[in-house]
Amino acid sequence: MVIIGGLGSVMGSLMGAAFMVVLPEVVQAGADALSGSAIDRALKLGASISFLREMAVGAAIILFLIFEPDGLARRWRLIKSYWKLYPYSH
């Protein structure tokens, strides 16, 4: 949660916790929709589709460490500062 949310802020911890709770549920809903479909039959996923939740969490941690090491809190601060200066951002 701290890796994804960002170290050093309470907002980052909260955002990371929310992300880590919502992500597996969204992936599970996608996996349920995918099971039994033409894609599932073509790729012969079968029982391995149940491991998508764990793979999504691991991939999210790796991708955040590579592309956004300061977490969601920093990204949120950048978005807020952009919209504060929007018409005069140059």
PDB file of N, CA and C in Angstrom:
ATOM      1  N   MET A   1       0.809  -1.185   0.000  1.00  0.00           N
ATOM      2  CA  MET A   1       0.000   0.000   0.000  1.00  0.00           C
ATOM      3  C   MET A   1       0.855   1.252   0.000  1.00  0.00           C
ATOM      4  N   VAL A   2       1.930   1.217   0.753  1.00  0.00           N
ATOM      5  CA  VAL A   2       2.818   2.376   0.833  1.00  0.00           C
ATOM      6  C   VAL A   2       3.580   2.558  -0.473  1.00  0.00           C
ATOM      7  N   ILE A   3       3.937   1.469  -1.126  1.00  0.00           N
ATOM      8  CA  ILE A   3       4.658   1.564  -2.403  1.00  0.00           C
ATOM      9  C   ILE A   3       3.779   2.241  -3.442  1.00  0.00           C
ATOM     10  N   ILE A   4       2.537   1.857  -3.516  1.00  0.00           N
ATOM     11  CA  ILE A   4       1.642   2.416  -4.521  1.00  0.00           C
ATOM     12  C   ILE A   4       1.160   3.804  -4.128  1.00  0.00           C
ATOM     13  N   GLY A   5       0.866   4.017  -2.871  1.00  0.00           N
ATOM     14  CA  GLY A   5       0.354   5.311  -2.428  1.00  0.00           C
ATOM     15  C   GLY A   5       1.414   6.379  -2.315  1.00  0.00           C
ATOM     16  N   GLY A   6       2.581   6.010  -1.882  1.00  0.00           N
ATOM     17  CA  GLY A   6       3.644   6.983  -1.716  1.00  0.00           C
ATOM     18  C   GLY A   6       4.050   7.100  -0.260  1.00  0.00           C
ATOM     19  N   LEU A   7       5.332   7.139  -0.037  1.00  0.00           N
ATOM     20  CA  LEU A   7       5.877   7.203   1.314  1.00  0.00           C
ATOM     21  C   LEU A   7       5.948   8.657   1.763  1.00  0.00           C
ATOM     22  N   GLY A   8       5.589   8.915   2.975  1.00  0.00           N
ATOM     23  CA  GLY A   8       5.762  10.248   3.528  1.00  0.00           C
ATOM     24  C   GLY A   8       4.511  11.091   3.599  1.00  0.00           C
ATOM     25  N   SER A   9       3.356  10.538   3.279  1.00  0.00           N
ATOM     26  CA  SER A   9       2.135  11.308   3.404  1.00  0.00           C
ATOM     27  C   SER A   9       0.985  10.395   3.811  1.00  0.00           C
ATOM     28  N   VAL A  10       0.092  10.965   4.589  1.00  0.00           N
ATOM     29  CA  VAL A  10      -1.077  10.206   5.007  1.00  0.00           C
ATOM     30  C   VAL A  10      -1.997   9.980   3.815  1.00  0.00           C
ATOM     31  N   MET A  11      -2.116  10.983   2.949  1.00  0.00           N
ATOM     32  CA  MET A  11      -2.964  10.852   1.762  1.00  0.00           C
ATOM     33  C   MET A  11      -2.482   9.717   0.873  1.00  0.00           C
ATOM     34  N   GLY A  12      -1.168   9.548   0.748  1.00  0.00           N
ATOM     35  CA  GLY A  12      -0.620   8.460  -0.048  1.00  0.00           C
ATOM     36  C   GLY A  12      -0.962   7.097   0.530  1.00  0.00           C
ATOM     37  N   SER A  13      -0.921   6.996   1.845  1.00  0.00           N
ATOM     38  CA  SER A  13      -1.284   5.727   2.487  1.00  0.00           C
ATOM     39  C   SER A  13      -2.744   5.390   2.244  1.00  0.00           C
ATOM     40  N   LEU A  14      -3.600   6.392   2.351  1.00  0.00           N
ATOM     41  CA  LEU A  14      -5.025   6.168   2.119  1.00  0.00           C
ATOM     42  C   LEU A  14      -5.302   5.819   0.654  1.00  0.00           C
ATOM     43  N   MET A  15      -4.646   6.519  -0.255  1.00  0.00           N
ATOM     44  CA  MET A  15      -4.841   6.234  -1.676  1.00  0.00           C
ATOM     45  C   MET A  15      -4.319   4.847  -2.029  1.00  0.00           C
ATOM     46  N   GLY A  16      -3.191   4.463  -1.460  1.00  0.00           N
ATOM     47  CA  GLY A  16      -2.642   3.134  -1.699  1.00  0.00           C
ATOM     48  C   GLY A  16      -3.534   2.040  -1.153  1.00  0.00           C
ATOM     49  N   ALA A  17      -4.099   2.267   0.024  1.00  0.00           N
ATOM     50  CA  ALA A  17      -5.009   1.275   0.605  1.00  0.00           C
ATOM     51  C   ALA A  17      -6.264   1.129  -0.243  1.00  0.00           C
ATOM     52  N   ALA A  18      -6.812   2.244  -0.681  1.00  0.00           N
ATOM     53  CA  ALA A  18      -8.007   2.183  -1.534  1.00  0.00           C
ATOM     54  C   ALA A  18      -7.704   1.488  -2.851  1.00  0.00           C
ATOM     55  N   PHE A  19      -6.554   1.782  -3.422  1.00  0.00           N
ATOM     56  CA  PHE A  19      -6.161   1.148  -4.687  1.00  0.00           C
ATOM     57  C   PHE A  19      -5.992  -0.352  -4.521  1.00  0.00           C
ATOM     58  N   MET A  20      -5.369  -0.758  -3.426  1.00  0.00           N
ATOM     59  CA  MET A  20      -5.123  -2.185  -3.208  1.00  0.00           C
ATOM     60  C   MET A  20      -6.389  -2.950  -2.839  1.00  0.00           C
ATOM     61  N   VAL A  21      -7.416  -2.271  -2.383  1.00  0.00           N
ATOM     62  CA  VAL A  21      -8.695  -2.927  -2.108  1.00  0.00           C
ATOM     63  C   VAL A  21      -9.527  -3.019  -3.384  1.00  0.00           C
ATOM     64  N   VAL A  22      -9.512  -1.962  -4.179  1.00  0.00           N
ATOM     65  CA  VAL A  22     -10.349  -1.906  -5.374  1.00  0.00           C
ATOM     66  C   VAL A  22      -9.768  -2.738  -6.518  1.00  0.00           C
ATOM     67  N   LEU A  23      -8.455  -2.744  -6.691  1.00  0.00           N
ATOM     68  CA  LEU A  23      -7.832  -3.441  -7.818  1.00  0.00           C
ATOM     69  C   LEU A  23      -8.195  -4.923  -7.904  1.00  0.00           C
ATOM     70  N   PRO A  24      -8.068  -5.722  -6.846  1.00  0.00           N
ATOM     71  CA  PRO A  24      -8.440  -7.135  -6.972  1.00  0.00           C
ATOM     72  C   PRO A  24      -9.921  -7.348  -7.292  1.00  0.00           C
ATOM     73  N   GLU A  25     -10.780  -6.483  -6.793  1.00  0.00           N
ATOM     74  CA  GLU A  25     -12.205  -6.625  -7.077  1.00  0.00           C
ATOM     75  C   GLU A  25     -12.508  -6.332  -8.544  1.00  0.00           C
ATOM     76  N   VAL A  26     -11.855  -5.324  -9.096  1.00  0.00           N
ATOM     77  CA  VAL A  26     -12.043  -4.999 -10.512  1.00  0.00           C
ATOM     78  C   VAL A  26     -11.501  -6.117 -11.391  1.00  0.00           C
ATOM     79  N   VAL A  27     -10.345  -6.642 -11.025  1.00  0.00           N
ATOM     80  CA  VAL A  27      -9.762  -7.738 -11.802  1.00  0.00           C
ATOM     81  C   VAL A  27     -10.631  -8.985 -11.706  1.00  0.00           C
ATOM     82  N   GLN A  28     -11.202  -9.255 -10.540  1.00  0.00           N
ATOM     83  CA  GLN A  28     -12.079 -10.411 -10.387  1.00  0.00           C
ATOM     84  C   GLN A  28     -13.332 -10.267 -11.239  1.00  0.00           C
ATOM     85  N   ALA A  29     -13.888  -9.065 -11.291  1.00  0.00           N
ATOM     86  CA  ALA A  29     -15.060  -8.833 -12.136  1.00  0.00           C
ATOM     87  C   ALA A  29     -14.708  -9.032 -13.608  1.00  0.00           C
ATOM     88  N   GLY A  30     -13.526  -8.572 -14.010  1.00  0.00           N
ATOM     89  CA  GLY A  30     -13.074  -8.795 -15.384  1.00  0.00           C
ATOM     90  C   GLY A  30     -12.828 -10.266 -15.672  1.00  0.00           C
ATOM     91  N   ALA A  31     -12.275 -10.981 -14.711  1.00  0.00           N
ATOM     92  CA  ALA A  31     -12.027 -12.412 -14.886  1.00  0.00           C
ATOM     93  C   ALA A  31     -13.332 -13.191 -14.975  1.00  0.00           C
ATOM     94  N   ASP A  32     -14.321 -12.780 -14.176  1.00  0.00           N
ATOM     95  CA  ASP A  32     -15.628 -13.434 -14.255  1.00  0.00           C
ATOM     96  C   ASP A  32     -16.279 -13.203 -15.607  1.00  0.00           C
ATOM     97  N   ALA A  33     -16.126 -11.998 -16.133  1.00  0.00           N
ATOM     98  CA  ALA A  33     -16.680 -11.699 -17.451  1.00  0.00           C
ATOM     99  C   ALA A  33     -15.920 -12.440 -18.547  1.00  0.00           C
ATOM    100  N   LEU A  34     -14.638 -12.665 -18.335  1.00  0.00           N
ATOM    101  CA  LEU A  34     -13.796 -13.319 -19.333  1.00  0.00           C
ATOM    102  C   LEU A  34     -13.968 -14.832 -19.351  1.00  0.00           C
ATOM    103  N   SER A  35     -14.300 -15.426 -18.227  1.00  0.00           N
ATOM    104  CA  SER A  35     -14.405 -16.886 -18.160  1.00  0.00           C
ATOM    105  C   SER A  35     -15.571 -17.372 -19.012  1.00  0.00           C
ATOM    106  N   GLY A  36     -15.292 -18.361 -19.820  1.00  0.00           N
ATOM    107  CA  GLY A  36     -16.295 -18.929 -20.706  1.00  0.00           C
ATOM    108  C   GLY A  36     -16.448 -18.192 -22.017  1.00  0.00           C
ATOM    109  N   SER A  37     -15.716 -17.123 -22.217  1.00  0.00           N
ATOM    110  CA  SER A  37     -15.837 -16.359 -23.452  1.00  0.00           C
ATOM    111  C   SER A  37     -14.956 -16.968 -24.533  1.00  0.00           C
ATOM    112  N   ALA A  38     -15.018 -16.395 -25.709  1.00  0.00           N
ATOM    113  CA  ALA A  38     -14.220 -16.883 -26.835  1.00  0.00           C
ATOM    114  C   ALA A  38     -12.727 -16.707 -26.564  1.00  0.00           C
ATOM    115  N   ILE A  39     -12.358 -15.644 -25.868  1.00  0.00           N
ATOM    116  CA  ILE A  39     -10.944 -15.421 -25.537  1.00  0.00           C
ATOM    117  C   ILE A  39     -10.452 -16.504 -24.592  1.00  0.00           C
ATOM    118  N   ASP A  40     -11.285 -16.860 -23.621  1.00  0.00           N
ATOM    119  CA  ASP A  40     -10.933 -17.914 -22.668  1.00  0.00           C
ATOM    120  C   ASP A  40     -10.755 -19.246 -23.393  1.00  0.00           C
ATOM    121  N   ARG A  41     -11.632 -19.548 -24.303  1.00  0.00           N
ATOM    122  CA  ARG A  41     -11.520 -20.814 -25.040  1.00  0.00           C
ATOM    123  C   ARG A  41     -10.336 -20.801 -25.999  1.00  0.00           C
ATOM    124  N   ALA A  42     -10.049 -19.660 -26.626  1.00  0.00           N
ATOM    125  CA  ALA A  42      -8.942 -19.584 -27.589  1.00  0.00           C
ATOM    126  C   ALA A  42      -7.590 -19.708 -26.890  1.00  0.00           C
ATOM    127  N   LEU A  43      -7.453 -19.058 -25.749  1.00  0.00           N
ATOM    128  CA  LEU A  43      -6.178 -19.099 -25.027  1.00  0.00           C
ATOM    129  C   LEU A  43      -6.082 -20.276 -24.073  1.00  0.00           C
ATOM    130  N   LYS A  44      -7.168 -21.004 -23.885  1.00  0.00           N
ATOM    131  CA  LYS A  44      -7.218 -22.167 -22.980  1.00  0.00           C
ATOM    132  C   LYS A  44      -6.751 -21.791 -21.573  1.00  0.00           C
ATOM    133  N   LEU A  45      -7.345 -20.726 -21.054  1.00  0.00           N
ATOM    134  CA  LEU A  45      -6.958 -20.253 -19.729  1.00  0.00           C
ATOM    135  C   LEU A  45      -7.440 -21.182 -18.628  1.00  0.00           C
ATOM    136  N   GLY A  46      -8.686 -21.603 -18.702  1.00  0.00           N
ATOM    137  CA  GLY A  46      -9.229 -22.555 -17.738  1.00  0.00           C
ATOM    138  C   GLY A  46      -9.089 -22.118 -16.299  1.00  0.00           C
ATOM    139  N   ALA A  47      -8.400 -22.912 -15.492  1.00  0.00           N
ATOM    140  CA  ALA A  47      -8.273 -22.644 -14.055  1.00  0.00           C
ATOM    141  C   ALA A  47      -7.267 -21.539 -13.757  1.00  0.00           C
ATOM    142  N   SER A  48      -6.388 -21.230 -14.689  1.00  0.00           N
ATOM    143  CA  SER A  48      -5.371 -20.207 -14.414  1.00  0.00           C
ATOM    144  C   SER A  48      -5.957 -18.807 -14.399  1.00  0.00           C
ATOM    145  N   ILE A  49      -7.189 -18.658 -14.811  1.00  0.00           N
ATOM    146  CA  ILE A  49      -7.812 -17.338 -14.787  1.00  0.00           C
ATOM    147  C   ILE A  49      -8.034 -16.851 -13.354  1.00  0.00           C
ATOM    148  N   SER A  50      -8.077 -17.763 -12.407  1.00  0.00           N
ATOM    149  CA  SER A  50      -8.275 -17.376 -11.007  1.00  0.00           C
ATOM    150  C   SER A  50      -7.038 -16.701 -10.410  1.00  0.00           C
ATOM    151  N   PHE A  51      -5.896 -16.848 -11.046  1.00  0.00           N
ATOM    152  CA  PHE A  51      -4.664 -16.232 -10.542  1.00  0.00           C
ATOM    153  C   PHE A  51      -4.469 -14.809 -11.052  1.00  0.00           C
ATOM    154  N   LEU A  52      -5.416 -14.291 -11.812  1.00  0.00           N
ATOM    155  CA  LEU A  52      -5.281 -12.942 -12.349  1.00  0.00           C
ATOM    156  C   LEU A  52      -5.252 -11.889 -11.242  1.00  0.00           C
ATOM    157  N   ARG A  53      -5.952 -12.121 -10.148  1.00  0.00           N
ATOM    158  CA  ARG A  53      -5.954 -11.146  -9.049  1.00  0.00           C
ATOM    159  C   ARG A  53      -4.558 -10.966  -8.480  1.00  0.00           C
ATOM    160  N   GLU A  54      -3.886 -12.054  -8.195  1.00  0.00           N
ATOM    161  CA  GLU A  54      -2.542 -11.972  -7.623  1.00  0.00           C
ATOM    162  C   GLU A  54      -1.551 -11.387  -8.618  1.00  0.00           C
ATOM    163  N   MET A  55      -1.701 -11.762  -9.880  1.00  0.00           N
ATOM    164  CA  MET A  55      -0.795 -11.231 -10.902  1.00  0.00           C
ATOM    165  C   MET A  55      -1.000  -9.729 -11.085  1.00  0.00           C
ATOM    166  N   ALA A  56      -2.229  -9.254 -10.986  1.00  0.00           N
ATOM    167  CA  ALA A  56      -2.501  -7.819 -11.136  1.00  0.00           C
ATOM    168  C   ALA A  56      -1.887  -7.016  -9.996  1.00  0.00           C
ATOM    169  N   VAL A  57      -1.964  -7.534  -8.783  1.00  0.00           N
ATOM    170  CA  VAL A  57      -1.363  -6.825  -7.640  1.00  0.00           C
ATOM    171  C   VAL A  57       0.150  -6.773  -7.792  1.00  0.00           C
ATOM    172  N   GLY A  58       0.763  -7.885  -8.163  1.00  0.00           N
ATOM    173  CA  GLY A  58       2.211  -7.910  -8.371  1.00  0.00           C
ATOM    174  C   GLY A  58       2.640  -6.997  -9.503  1.00  0.00           C
ATOM    175  N   ALA A  59       1.883  -7.004 -10.595  1.00  0.00           N
ATOM    176  CA  ALA A  59       2.213  -6.131 -11.721  1.00  0.00           C
ATOM    177  C   ALA A  59       2.054  -4.664 -11.345  1.00  0.00           C
ATOM    178  N   ALA A  60       1.043  -4.345 -10.554  1.00  0.00           N
ATOM    179  CA  ALA A  60       0.852  -2.957 -10.131  1.00  0.00           C
ATOM    180  C   ALA A  60       2.026  -2.484  -9.281  1.00  0.00           C
ATOM    181  N   ILE A  61       2.489  -3.313  -8.375  1.00  0.00           N
ATOM    182  CA  ILE A  61       3.634  -2.935  -7.530  1.00  0.00           C
ATOM    183  C   ILE A  61       4.875  -2.724  -8.384  1.00  0.00           C
ATOM    184  N   ILE A  62       5.141  -3.635  -9.287  1.00  0.00           N
ATOM    185  CA  ILE A  62       6.322  -3.504 -10.150  1.00  0.00           C
ATOM    186  C   ILE A  62       6.234  -2.271 -11.026  1.00  0.00           C
ATOM    187  N   LEU A  63       5.075  -2.029 -11.630  1.00  0.00           N
ATOM    188  CA  LEU A  63       4.919  -0.872 -12.514  1.00  0.00           C
ATOM    189  C   LEU A  63       5.009   0.440 -11.749  1.00  0.00           C
ATOM    190  N   PHE A  64       4.481   0.488 -10.534  1.00  0.00           N
ATOM    191  CA  PHE A  64       4.615   1.711  -9.741  1.00  0.00           C
ATOM    192  C   PHE A  64       6.062   1.943  -9.339  1.00  0.00           C
ATOM    193  N   LEU A  65       6.797   0.889  -9.022  1.00  0.00           N
ATOM    194  CA  LEU A  65       8.206   1.072  -8.675  1.00  0.00           C
ATOM    195  C   LEU A  65       9.022   1.560  -9.862  1.00  0.00           C
ATOM    196  N   ILE A  66       8.669   1.133 -11.059  1.00  0.00           N
ATOM    197  CA  ILE A  66       9.413   1.544 -12.250  1.00  0.00           C
ATOM    198  C   ILE A  66       9.007   2.937 -12.723  1.00  0.00           C
ATOM    199  N   PHE A  67       7.701   3.164 -12.886  1.00  0.00           N
ATOM    200  CA  PHE A  67       7.228   4.372 -13.555  1.00  0.00           C
ATOM    201  C   PHE A  67       6.823   5.501 -12.611  1.00  0.00           C
ATOM    202  N   GLU A  68       6.397   5.215 -11.412  1.00  0.00           N
ATOM    203  CA  GLU A  68       5.973   6.251 -10.476  1.00  0.00           C
ATOM    204  C   GLU A  68       6.461   5.898  -9.076  1.00  0.00           C
ATOM    205  N   PRO A  69       7.773   6.032  -8.824  1.00  0.00           N
ATOM    206  CA  PRO A  69       8.323   5.608  -7.534  1.00  0.00           C
ATOM    207  C   PRO A  69       7.824   6.439  -6.349  1.00  0.00           C
ATOM    208  N   ASP A  70       7.310   7.642  -6.595  1.00  0.00           N
ATOM    209  CA  ASP A  70       6.801   8.458  -5.498  1.00  0.00           C
ATOM    210  C   ASP A  70       5.327   8.199  -5.211  1.00  0.00           C
ATOM    211  N   GLY A  71       4.698   7.347  -5.972  1.00  0.00           N
ATOM    212  CA  GLY A  71       3.341   6.896  -5.686  1.00  0.00           C
ATOM    213  C   GLY A  71       2.242   7.807  -6.193  1.00  0.00           C
ATOM    214  N   LEU A  72       1.031   7.422  -5.817  1.00  0.00           N
ATOM    215  CA  LEU A  72      -0.158   8.158  -6.249  1.00  0.00           C
ATOM    216  C   LEU A  72      -0.256   9.532  -5.612  1.00  0.00           C
ATOM    217  N   ALA A  73       0.310   9.709  -4.433  1.00  0.00           N
ATOM    218  CA  ALA A  73       0.233  11.004  -3.754  1.00  0.00           C
ATOM    219  C   ALA A  73       0.954  12.073  -4.565  1.00  0.00           C
ATOM    220  N   ARG A  74       2.101  11.754  -5.109  1.00  0.00           N
ATOM    221  CA  ARG A  74       2.822  12.727  -5.934  1.00  0.00           C
ATOM    222  C   ARG A  74       2.047  13.033  -7.209  1.00  0.00           C
ATOM    223  N   ARG A  75       1.491  12.009  -7.830  1.00  0.00           N
ATOM    224  CA  ARG A  75       0.707  12.217  -9.048  1.00  0.00           C
ATOM    225  C   ARG A  75      -0.494  13.109  -8.747  1.00  0.00           C
ATOM    226  N   TRP A  76      -1.123  12.910  -7.592  1.00  0.00           N
ATOM    227  CA  TRP A  76      -2.255  13.734  -7.203  1.00  0.00           C
ATOM    228  C   TRP A  76      -1.828  15.191  -6.994  1.00  0.00           C
ATOM    229  N   ARG A  77      -0.665  15.399  -6.366  1.00  0.00           N
ATOM    230  CA  ARG A  77      -0.159  16.764  -6.184  1.00  0.00           C
ATOM    231  C   ARG A  77       0.126  17.430  -7.523  1.00  0.00           C
ATOM    232  N   LEU A  78       0.674  16.683  -8.477  1.00  0.00           N
ATOM    233  CA  LEU A  78       0.940  17.249  -9.797  1.00  0.00           C
ATOM    234  C   LEU A  78      -0.348  17.633 -10.519  1.00  0.00           C
ATOM    235  N   ILE A  79      -1.357  16.806 -10.414  1.00  0.00           N
ATOM    236  CA  ILE A  79      -2.639  17.111 -11.052  1.00  0.00           C
ATOM    237  C   ILE A  79      -3.270  18.343 -10.420  1.00  0.00           C
ATOM    238  N   LYS A  80      -3.220  18.427  -9.075  1.00  0.00           N
ATOM    239  CA  LYS A  80      -3.782  19.599  -8.401  1.00  0.00           C
ATOM    240  C   LYS A  80      -3.042  20.869  -8.792  1.00  0.00           C
ATOM    241  N   SER A  81      -1.723  20.840  -8.840  1.00  0.00           N
ATOM    242  CA  SER A  81      -0.977  22.045  -9.202  1.00  0.00           C
ATOM    243  C   SER A  81      -1.204  22.423 -10.658  1.00  0.00           C
ATOM    244  N   TYR A  82      -1.401  21.448 -11.524  1.00  0.00           N
ATOM    245  CA  TYR A  82      -1.692  21.743 -12.922  1.00  0.00           C
ATOM    246  C   TYR A  82      -3.024  22.478 -13.048  1.00  0.00           C
ATOM    247  N   TRP A  83      -4.041  22.014 -12.326  1.00  0.00           N
ATOM    248  CA  TRP A  83      -5.356  22.639 -12.450  1.00  0.00           C
ATOM    249  C   TRP A  83      -5.426  23.985 -11.732  1.00  0.00           C
ATOM    250  N   LYS A  84      -4.549  24.220 -10.751  1.00  0.00           N
ATOM    251  CA  LYS A  84      -4.505  25.546 -10.121  1.00  0.00           C
ATOM    252  C   LYS A  84      -3.965  26.570 -11.093  1.00  0.00           C
ATOM    253  N   LEU A  85      -2.981  26.183 -11.901  1.00  0.00           N
ATOM    254  CA  LEU A  85      -2.342  27.098 -12.841  1.00  0.00           C
ATOM    255  C   LEU A  85      -2.822  26.916 -14.273  1.00  0.00           C
ATOM    256  N   TYR A  86      -3.955  26.260 -14.471  1.00  0.00           N
ATOM    257  CA  TYR A  86      -4.365  25.804 -15.784  1.00  0.00           C
ATOM    258  C   TYR A  86      -4.275  26.838 -16.912  1.00  0.00           C
ATOM    259  N   PRO A  87      -4.924  27.973 -16.829  1.00  0.00           N
ATOM    260  CA  PRO A  87      -4.853  28.853 -17.998  1.00  0.00           C
ATOM    261  C   PRO A  87      -3.456  29.456 -18.209  1.00  0.00           C
ATOM    262  N   TYR A  88      -2.684  29.560 -17.135  1.00  0.00           N
ATOM    263  CA  TYR A  88      -1.370  30.199 -17.211  1.00  0.00           C
ATOM    264  C   TYR A  88      -0.261  29.235 -16.864  1.00  0.00           C
ATOM    265  N   SER A  89      -0.328  28.007 -17.348  1.00  0.00           N
ATOM    266  CA  SER A  89       0.632  26.985 -16.940  1.00  0.00           C
ATOM    267  C   SER A  89       1.990  27.126 -17.618  1.00  0.00           C
ATOM    268  N   HIS A  90       2.144  27.971 -18.585  1.00  0.00           N
ATOM    269  CA  HIS A  90       3.441  28.141 -19.247  1.00  0.00           C
ATOM    270  C   HIS A  90       4.155  29.245 -18.605  1.00  0.00           C
TER     271      HIS A  90
END
